[in-house]
mmCIF file of C-alpha atoms in Angstrom:
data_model
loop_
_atom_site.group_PDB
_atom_site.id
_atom_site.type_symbol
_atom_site.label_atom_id
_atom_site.label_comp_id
_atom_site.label_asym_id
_atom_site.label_seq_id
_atom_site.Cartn_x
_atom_site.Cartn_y
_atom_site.Cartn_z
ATOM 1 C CA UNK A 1 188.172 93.924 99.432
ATOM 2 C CA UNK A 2 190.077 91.097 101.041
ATOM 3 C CA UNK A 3 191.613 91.484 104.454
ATOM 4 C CA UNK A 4 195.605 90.708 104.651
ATOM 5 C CA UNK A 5 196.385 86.918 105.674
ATOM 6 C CA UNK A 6 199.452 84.851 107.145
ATOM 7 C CA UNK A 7 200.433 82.436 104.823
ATOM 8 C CA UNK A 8 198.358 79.369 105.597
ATOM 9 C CA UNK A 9 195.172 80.945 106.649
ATOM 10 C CA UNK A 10 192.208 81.214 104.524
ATOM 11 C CA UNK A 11 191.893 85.048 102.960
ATOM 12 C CA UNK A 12 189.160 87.519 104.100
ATOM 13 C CA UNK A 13 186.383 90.048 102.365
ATOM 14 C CA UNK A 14 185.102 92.395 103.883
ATOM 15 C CA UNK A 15 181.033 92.152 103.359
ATOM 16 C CA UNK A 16 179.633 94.500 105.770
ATOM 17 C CA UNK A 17 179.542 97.730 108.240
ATOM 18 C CA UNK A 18 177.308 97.995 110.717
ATOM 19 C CA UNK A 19 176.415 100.698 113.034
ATOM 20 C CA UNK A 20 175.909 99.412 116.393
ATOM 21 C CA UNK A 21 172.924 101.156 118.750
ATOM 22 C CA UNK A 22 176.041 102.452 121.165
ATOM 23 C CA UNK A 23 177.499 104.453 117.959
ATOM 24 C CA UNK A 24 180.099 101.392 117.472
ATOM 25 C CA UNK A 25 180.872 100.524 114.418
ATOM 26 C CA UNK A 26 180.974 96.501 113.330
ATOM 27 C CA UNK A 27 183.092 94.991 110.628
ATOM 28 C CA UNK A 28 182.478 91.658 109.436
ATOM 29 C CA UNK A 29 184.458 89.226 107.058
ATOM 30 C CA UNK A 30 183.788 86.606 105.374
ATOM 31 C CA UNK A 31 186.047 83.537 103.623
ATOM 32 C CA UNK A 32 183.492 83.986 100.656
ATOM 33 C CA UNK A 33 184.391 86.990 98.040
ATOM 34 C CA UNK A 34 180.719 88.640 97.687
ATOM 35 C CA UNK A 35 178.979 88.616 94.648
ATOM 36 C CA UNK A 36 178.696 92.299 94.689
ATOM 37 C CA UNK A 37 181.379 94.535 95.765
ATOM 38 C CA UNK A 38 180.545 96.322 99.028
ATOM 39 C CA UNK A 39 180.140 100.080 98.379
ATOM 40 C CA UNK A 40 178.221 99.996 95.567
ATOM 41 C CA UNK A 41 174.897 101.222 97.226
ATOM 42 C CA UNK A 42 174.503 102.885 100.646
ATOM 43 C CA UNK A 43 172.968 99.940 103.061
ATOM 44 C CA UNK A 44 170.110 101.327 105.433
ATOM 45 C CA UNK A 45 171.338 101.250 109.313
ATOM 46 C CA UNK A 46 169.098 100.882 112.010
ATOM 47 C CA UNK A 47 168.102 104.042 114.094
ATOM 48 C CA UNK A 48 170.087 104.890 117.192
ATOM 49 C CA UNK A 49 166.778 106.858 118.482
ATOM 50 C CA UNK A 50 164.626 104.278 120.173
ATOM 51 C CA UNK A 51 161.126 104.378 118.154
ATOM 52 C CA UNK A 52 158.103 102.196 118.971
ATOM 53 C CA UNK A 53 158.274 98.344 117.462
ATOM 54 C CA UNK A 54 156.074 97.704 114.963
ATOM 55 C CA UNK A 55 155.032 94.439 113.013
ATOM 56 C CA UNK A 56 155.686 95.024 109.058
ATOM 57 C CA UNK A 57 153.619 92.913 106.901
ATOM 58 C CA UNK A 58 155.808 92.025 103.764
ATOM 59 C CA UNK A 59 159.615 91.764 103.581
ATOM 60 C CA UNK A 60 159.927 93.390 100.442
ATOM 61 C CA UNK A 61 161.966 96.886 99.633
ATOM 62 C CA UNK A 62 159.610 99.025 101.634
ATOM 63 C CA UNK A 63 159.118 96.980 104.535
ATOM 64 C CA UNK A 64 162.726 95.931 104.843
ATOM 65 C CA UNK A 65 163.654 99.987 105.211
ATOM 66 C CA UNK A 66 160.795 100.135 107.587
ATOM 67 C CA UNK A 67 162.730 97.330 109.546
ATOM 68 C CA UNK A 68 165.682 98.958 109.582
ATOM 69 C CA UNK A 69 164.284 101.918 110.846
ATOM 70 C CA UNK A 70 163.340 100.241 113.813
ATOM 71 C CA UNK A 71 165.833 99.390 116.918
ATOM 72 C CA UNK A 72 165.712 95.648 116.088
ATOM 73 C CA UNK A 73 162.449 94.965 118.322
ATOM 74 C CA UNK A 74 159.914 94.663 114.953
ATOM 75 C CA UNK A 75 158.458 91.069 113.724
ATOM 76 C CA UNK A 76 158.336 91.182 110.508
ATOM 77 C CA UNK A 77 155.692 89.079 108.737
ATOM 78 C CA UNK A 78 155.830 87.328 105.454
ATOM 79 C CA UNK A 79 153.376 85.822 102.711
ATOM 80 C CA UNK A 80 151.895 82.989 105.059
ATOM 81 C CA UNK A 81 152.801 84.319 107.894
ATOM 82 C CA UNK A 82 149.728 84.594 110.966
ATOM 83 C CA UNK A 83 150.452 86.882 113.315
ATOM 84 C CA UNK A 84 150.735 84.908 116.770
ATOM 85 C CA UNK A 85 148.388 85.501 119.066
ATOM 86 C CA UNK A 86 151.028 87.173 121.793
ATOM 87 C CA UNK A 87 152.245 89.771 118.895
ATOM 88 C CA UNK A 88 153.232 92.880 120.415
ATOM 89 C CA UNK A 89 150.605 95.663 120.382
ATOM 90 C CA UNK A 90 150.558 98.772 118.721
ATOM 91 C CA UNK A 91 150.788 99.433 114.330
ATOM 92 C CA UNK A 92 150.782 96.788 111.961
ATOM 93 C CA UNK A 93 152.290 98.341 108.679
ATOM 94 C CA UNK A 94 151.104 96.611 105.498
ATOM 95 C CA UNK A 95 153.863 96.212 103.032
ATOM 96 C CA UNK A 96 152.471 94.090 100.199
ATOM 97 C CA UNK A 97 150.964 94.542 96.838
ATOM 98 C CA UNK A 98 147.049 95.644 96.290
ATOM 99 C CA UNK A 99 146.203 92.385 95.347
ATOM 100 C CA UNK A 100 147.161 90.507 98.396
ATOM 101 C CA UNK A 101 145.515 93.129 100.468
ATOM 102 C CA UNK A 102 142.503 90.716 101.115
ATOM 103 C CA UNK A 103 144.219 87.928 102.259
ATOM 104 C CA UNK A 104 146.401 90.337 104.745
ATOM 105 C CA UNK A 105 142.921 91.678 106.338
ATOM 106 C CA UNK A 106 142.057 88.399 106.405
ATOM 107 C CA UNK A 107 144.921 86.686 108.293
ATOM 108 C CA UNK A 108 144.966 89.513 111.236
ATOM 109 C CA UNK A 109 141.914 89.039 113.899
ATOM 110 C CA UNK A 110 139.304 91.056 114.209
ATOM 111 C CA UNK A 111 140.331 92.902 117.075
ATOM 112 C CA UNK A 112 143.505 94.352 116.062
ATOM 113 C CA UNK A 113 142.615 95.168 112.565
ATOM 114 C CA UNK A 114 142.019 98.480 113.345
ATOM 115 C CA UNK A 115 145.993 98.887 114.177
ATOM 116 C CA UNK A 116 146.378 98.403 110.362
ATOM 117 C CA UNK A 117 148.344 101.252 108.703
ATOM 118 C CA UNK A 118 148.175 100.655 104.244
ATOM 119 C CA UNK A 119 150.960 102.590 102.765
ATOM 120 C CA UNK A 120 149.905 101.138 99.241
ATOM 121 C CA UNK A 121 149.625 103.091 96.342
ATOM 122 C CA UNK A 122 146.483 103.822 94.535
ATOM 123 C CA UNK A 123 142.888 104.722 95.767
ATOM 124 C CA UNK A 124 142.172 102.405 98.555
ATOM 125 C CA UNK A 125 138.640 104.362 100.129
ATOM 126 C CA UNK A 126 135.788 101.631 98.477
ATOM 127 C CA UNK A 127 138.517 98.914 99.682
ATOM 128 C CA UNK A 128 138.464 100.145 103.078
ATOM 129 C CA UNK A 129 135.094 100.996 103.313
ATOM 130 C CA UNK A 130 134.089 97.265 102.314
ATOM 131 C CA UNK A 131 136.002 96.080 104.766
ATOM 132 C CA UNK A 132 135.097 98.180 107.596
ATOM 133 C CA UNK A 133 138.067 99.801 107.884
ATOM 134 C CA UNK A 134 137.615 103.448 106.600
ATOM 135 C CA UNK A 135 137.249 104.868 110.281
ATOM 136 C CA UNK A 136 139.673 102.689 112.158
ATOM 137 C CA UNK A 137 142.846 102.744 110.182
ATOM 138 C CA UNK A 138 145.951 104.397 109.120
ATOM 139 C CA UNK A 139 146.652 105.467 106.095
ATOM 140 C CA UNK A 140 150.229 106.635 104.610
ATOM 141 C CA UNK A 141 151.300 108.668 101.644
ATOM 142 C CA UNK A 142 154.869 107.172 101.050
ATOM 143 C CA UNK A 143 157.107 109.004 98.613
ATOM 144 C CA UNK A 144 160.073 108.018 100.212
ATOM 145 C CA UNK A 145 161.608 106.010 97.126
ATOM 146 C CA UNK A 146 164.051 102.390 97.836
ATOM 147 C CA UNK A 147 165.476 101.893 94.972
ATOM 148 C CA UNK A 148 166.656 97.964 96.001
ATOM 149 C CA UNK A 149 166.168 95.910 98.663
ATOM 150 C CA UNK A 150 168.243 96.633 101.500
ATOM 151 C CA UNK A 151 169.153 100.434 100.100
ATOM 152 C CA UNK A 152 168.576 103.877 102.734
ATOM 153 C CA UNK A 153 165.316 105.507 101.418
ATOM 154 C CA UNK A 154 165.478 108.615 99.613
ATOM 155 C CA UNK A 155 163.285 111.209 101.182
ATOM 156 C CA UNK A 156 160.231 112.227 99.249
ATOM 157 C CA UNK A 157 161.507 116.277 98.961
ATOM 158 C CA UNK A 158 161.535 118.551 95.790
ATOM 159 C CA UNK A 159 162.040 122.190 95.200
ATOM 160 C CA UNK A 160 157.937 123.211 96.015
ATOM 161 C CA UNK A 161 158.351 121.090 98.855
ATOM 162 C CA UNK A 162 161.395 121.039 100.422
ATOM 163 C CA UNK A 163 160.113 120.442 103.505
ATOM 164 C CA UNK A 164 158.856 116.367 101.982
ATOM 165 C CA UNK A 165 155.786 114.852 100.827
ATOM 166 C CA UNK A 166 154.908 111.850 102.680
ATOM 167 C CA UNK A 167 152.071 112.113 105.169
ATOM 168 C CA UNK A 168 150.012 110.164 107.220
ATOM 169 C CA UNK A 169 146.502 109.994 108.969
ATOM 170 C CA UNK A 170 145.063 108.201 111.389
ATOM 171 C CA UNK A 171 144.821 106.208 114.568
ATOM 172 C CA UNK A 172 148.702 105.063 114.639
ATOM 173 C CA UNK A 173 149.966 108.208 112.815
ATOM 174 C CA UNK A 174 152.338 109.826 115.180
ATOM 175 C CA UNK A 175 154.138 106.422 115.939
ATOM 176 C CA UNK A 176 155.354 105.817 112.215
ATOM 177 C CA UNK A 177 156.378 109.212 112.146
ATOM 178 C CA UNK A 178 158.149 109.009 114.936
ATOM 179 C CA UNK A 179 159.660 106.203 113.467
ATOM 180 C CA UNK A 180 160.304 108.134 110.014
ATOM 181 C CA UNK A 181 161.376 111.416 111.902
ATOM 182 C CA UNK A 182 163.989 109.653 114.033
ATOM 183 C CA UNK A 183 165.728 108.131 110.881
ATOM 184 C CA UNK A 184 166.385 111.595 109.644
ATOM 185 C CA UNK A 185 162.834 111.081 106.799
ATOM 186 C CA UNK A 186 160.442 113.603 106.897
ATOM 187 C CA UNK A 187 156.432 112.810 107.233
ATOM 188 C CA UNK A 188 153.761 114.490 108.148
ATOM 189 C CA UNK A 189 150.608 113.765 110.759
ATOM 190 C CA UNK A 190 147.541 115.423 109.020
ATOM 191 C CA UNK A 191 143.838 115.317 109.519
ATOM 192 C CA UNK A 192 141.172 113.440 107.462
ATOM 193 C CA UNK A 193 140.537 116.016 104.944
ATOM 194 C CA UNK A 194 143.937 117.707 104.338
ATOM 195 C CA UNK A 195 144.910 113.727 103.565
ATOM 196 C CA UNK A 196 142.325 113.365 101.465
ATOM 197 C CA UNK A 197 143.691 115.914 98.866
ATOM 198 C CA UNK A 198 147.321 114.769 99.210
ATOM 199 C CA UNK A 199 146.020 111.106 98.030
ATOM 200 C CA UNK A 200 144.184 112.510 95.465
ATOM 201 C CA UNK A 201 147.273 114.421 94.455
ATOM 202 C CA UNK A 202 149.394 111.524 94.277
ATOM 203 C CA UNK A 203 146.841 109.101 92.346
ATOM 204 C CA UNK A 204 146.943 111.624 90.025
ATOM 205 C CA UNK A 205 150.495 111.539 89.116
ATOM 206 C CA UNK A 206 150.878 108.122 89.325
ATOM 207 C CA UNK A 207 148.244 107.589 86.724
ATOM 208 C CA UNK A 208 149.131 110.811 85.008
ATOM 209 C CA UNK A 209 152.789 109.704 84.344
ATOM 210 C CA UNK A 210 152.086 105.973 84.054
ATOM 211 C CA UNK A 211 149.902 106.395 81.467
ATOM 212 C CA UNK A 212 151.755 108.363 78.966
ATOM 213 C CA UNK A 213 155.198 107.053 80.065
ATOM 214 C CA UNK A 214 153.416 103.632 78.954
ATOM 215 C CA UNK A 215 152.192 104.670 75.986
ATOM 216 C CA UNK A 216 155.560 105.872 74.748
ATOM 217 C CA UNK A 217 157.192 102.284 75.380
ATOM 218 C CA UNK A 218 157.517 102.754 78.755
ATOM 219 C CA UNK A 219 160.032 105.740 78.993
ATOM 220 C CA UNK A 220 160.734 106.847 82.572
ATOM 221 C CA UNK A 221 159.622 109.548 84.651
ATOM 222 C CA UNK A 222 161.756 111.558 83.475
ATOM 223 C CA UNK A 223 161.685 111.194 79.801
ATOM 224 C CA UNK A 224 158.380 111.987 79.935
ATOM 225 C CA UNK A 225 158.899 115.433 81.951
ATOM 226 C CA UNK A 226 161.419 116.142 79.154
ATOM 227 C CA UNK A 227 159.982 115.025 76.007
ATOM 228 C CA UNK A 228 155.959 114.873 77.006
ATOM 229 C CA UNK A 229 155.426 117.778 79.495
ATOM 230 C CA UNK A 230 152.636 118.995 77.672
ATOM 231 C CA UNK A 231 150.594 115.652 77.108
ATOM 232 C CA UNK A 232 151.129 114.350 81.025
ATOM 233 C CA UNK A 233 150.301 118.470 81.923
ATOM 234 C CA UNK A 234 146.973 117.859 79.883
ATOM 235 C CA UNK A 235 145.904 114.658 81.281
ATOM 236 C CA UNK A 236 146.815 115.795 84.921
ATOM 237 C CA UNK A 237 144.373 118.420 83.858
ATOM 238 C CA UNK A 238 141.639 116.621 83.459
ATOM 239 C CA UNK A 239 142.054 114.336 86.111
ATOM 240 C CA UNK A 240 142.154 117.094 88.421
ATOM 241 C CA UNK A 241 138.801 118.850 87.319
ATOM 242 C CA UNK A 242 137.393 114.991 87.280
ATOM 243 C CA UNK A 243 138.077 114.588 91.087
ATOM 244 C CA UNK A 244 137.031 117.817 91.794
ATOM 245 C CA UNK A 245 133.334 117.469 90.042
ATOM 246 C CA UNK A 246 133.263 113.832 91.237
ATOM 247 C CA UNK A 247 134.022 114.904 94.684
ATOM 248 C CA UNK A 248 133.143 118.146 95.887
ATOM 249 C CA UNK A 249 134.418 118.671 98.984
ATOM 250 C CA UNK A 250 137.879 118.418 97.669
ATOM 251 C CA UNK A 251 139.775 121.299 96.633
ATOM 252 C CA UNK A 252 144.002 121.241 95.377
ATOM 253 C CA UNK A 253 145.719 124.002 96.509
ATOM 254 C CA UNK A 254 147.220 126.209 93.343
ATOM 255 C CA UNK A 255 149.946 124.651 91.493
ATOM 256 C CA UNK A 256 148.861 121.248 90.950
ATOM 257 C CA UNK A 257 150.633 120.662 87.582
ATOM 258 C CA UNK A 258 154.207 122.159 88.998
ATOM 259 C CA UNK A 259 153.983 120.267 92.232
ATOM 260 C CA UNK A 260 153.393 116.892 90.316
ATOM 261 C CA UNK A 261 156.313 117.698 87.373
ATOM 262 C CA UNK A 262 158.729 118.215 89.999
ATOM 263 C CA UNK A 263 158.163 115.501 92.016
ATOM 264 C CA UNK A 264 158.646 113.343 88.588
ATOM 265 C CA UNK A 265 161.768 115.142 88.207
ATOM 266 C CA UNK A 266 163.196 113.936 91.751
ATOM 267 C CA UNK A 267 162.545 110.371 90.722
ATOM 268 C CA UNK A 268 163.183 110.733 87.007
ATOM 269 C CA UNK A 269 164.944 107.364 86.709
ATOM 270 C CA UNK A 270 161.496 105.854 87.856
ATOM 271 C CA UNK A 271 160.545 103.255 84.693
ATOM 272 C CA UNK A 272 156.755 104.097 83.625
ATOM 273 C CA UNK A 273 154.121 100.856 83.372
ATOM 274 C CA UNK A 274 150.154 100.703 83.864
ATOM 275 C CA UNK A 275 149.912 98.310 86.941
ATOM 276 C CA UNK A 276 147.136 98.215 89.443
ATOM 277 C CA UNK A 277 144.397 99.792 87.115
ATOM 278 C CA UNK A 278 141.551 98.972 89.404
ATOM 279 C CA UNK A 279 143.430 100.660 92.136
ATOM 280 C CA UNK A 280 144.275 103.157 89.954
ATOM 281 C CA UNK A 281 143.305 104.606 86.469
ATOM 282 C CA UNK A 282 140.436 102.389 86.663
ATOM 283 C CA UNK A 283 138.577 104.720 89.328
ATOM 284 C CA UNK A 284 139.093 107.408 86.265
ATOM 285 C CA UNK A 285 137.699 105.390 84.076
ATOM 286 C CA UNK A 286 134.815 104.426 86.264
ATOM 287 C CA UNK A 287 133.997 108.828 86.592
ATOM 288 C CA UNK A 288 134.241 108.438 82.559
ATOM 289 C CA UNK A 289 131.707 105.232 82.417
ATOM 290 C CA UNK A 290 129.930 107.222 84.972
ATOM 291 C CA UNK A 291 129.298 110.136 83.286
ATOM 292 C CA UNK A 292 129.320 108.721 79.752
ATOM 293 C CA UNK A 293 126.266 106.291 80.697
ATOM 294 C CA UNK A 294 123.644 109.299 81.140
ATOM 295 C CA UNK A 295 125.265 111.014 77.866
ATOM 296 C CA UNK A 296 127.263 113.306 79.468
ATOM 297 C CA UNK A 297 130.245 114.130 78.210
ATOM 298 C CA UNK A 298 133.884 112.365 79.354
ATOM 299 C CA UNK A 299 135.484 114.576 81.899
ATOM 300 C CA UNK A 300 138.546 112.410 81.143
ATOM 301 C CA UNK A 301 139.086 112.069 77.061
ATOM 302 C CA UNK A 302 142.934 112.477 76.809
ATOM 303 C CA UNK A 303 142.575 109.432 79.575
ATOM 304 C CA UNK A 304 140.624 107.399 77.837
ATOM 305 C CA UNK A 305 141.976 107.798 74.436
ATOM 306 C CA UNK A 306 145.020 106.473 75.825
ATOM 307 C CA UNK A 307 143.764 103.651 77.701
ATOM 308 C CA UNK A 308 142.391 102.002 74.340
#
């Protein structure tokens, strides 16, 4: 909106509101009209509750919210980026795709690579293990959805879990929560094997829903909660009973199937696409190659019938 002028001065817009760390609010103007109208999305403001800086690898949607969760105080790394040799100490929370994950490890010394904290998507344990890193570093469940760079987060929270769903384990775990918790997001610290199922949970509906959203032209999440509840209830299934035979120390609490369909339906505008498959369906179709090698039957048919 443009601010009022005296004749002979150049005219105003309005482009921003910020909240200041003393509760002040800051208005600024510009001679410029914005491309975009301001109001159109709510812009995430930086936490008046003083949380522990960070470094954020990647500037993207995810770590940009991260940023702003912070009290100004982070460095934020991106793709080239070394971290200097004075960085401040404490987590460094990977922000990046899977398949720049290698070069990330890579760039960070030795010595500080076990302040790492992967919020990435997928199955990450043969990564990690490879790498040395299975014992040393944090890992984070994030269903806290941005929709665009710049937006507030939407919490991760649905009707069988009201109380949210991302978690976190792990050597820097209570600091991002901290962070999380003091921007009004909920996350919770949990121990090795209580994390373990909640990753497995979440690999399955991502591959669950990606999968059949993708093979119905890429409806979203929630056209396929609608219109294919009982194909995606089938394949989460079978991946279930897959992880559970593959791994036996891992158990899902009852209600698998509901918690995973109402998650979808929280972020039903969510499009569907098969991305990352050797981070994710591909460690599916490695139990299927698995057990299909000694002439044992697929645990995972509906999978693989829709995978070729």
């Amino acid at each position: 909106r443009a601010a009022a002028t005296e004749v002979g001065r150049p005219q105003l817009y309005f482009v921003a509101r910020e909240e200041c760390a003393d509760g002040s609010i800051l208005f600024r103007f510009a001679e410029e009209k914005p491309a975009k109208p301001m109001g159109e999305h709510k812009q995430a403001a930086r936490s008046n509750k003083k949380v522990q800086p960070i470094v954020i690898v990647g500037s993207g949607r995810i770590g940009t919210a991260l940023e702003a969760m912070g009290n100004g105080e982070d460095l934020v790394l991106r793709r080239g980026d070394t971290l200097p040799a004075d960085a401040l100490e404490g987590p460094i929370v990977v922000c990046t795709r899977n398949d720049v994950l290698d070069d990330v490890v890579s760039s960070i010394p030795e010595d500080r690579r076990s302040d790492l904290v992967f919020l990435q998507n997928g199955i990450l344990e043969p990564w990690l293990i490879d790498k040395g890193l299975e014992r040393s570093c944090t890992q984070m469940l994030a269903y806290f959805a941005v929709s665009k760079l710049g937006e507030e987060p939407v919490d991760g929270k649905t009707e069988m879990n009201p109380e949210g769903l991302t978690s976190i384990y792990g050597k820097h775990a209570d600091a991002v929560a901290e962070r999380l918790h003091a921007s009004g997001m909920s996350c919770k610290v949990l121990g090795k094997a209580d994390f373990k199922v909640q990753m497995y949970e979440k690999l399955i509906w991502i591959c669950a829903f990606m999968i059949v959203g993708a093979t119905h032209g890429g409806c979203t999440v929630g056209d396929v909660c609608e219109h294919h509840r009982k194909e995606v209830g089938g394949i989460i299934r079978e991946l279930k009973s897959a992880v559970e035979e593959d791994d036996r120390a891992t158990k899902f609490p009852d209600q698998l199937e509901e918690r995973l369909v109402a998650y979808a339906k929280s972020v039903a505008h969510f499009p569907t696409a098969m991305k990352e498959f050797e981070w994710r369906n591909g460690f599916f179709y490695d139990i299927t190659q698995k057990e299909t090698k000694y002439g044992r039957p697929d645990p995972c048919p509906l999978h693989t019938k829709l995978l070729f």
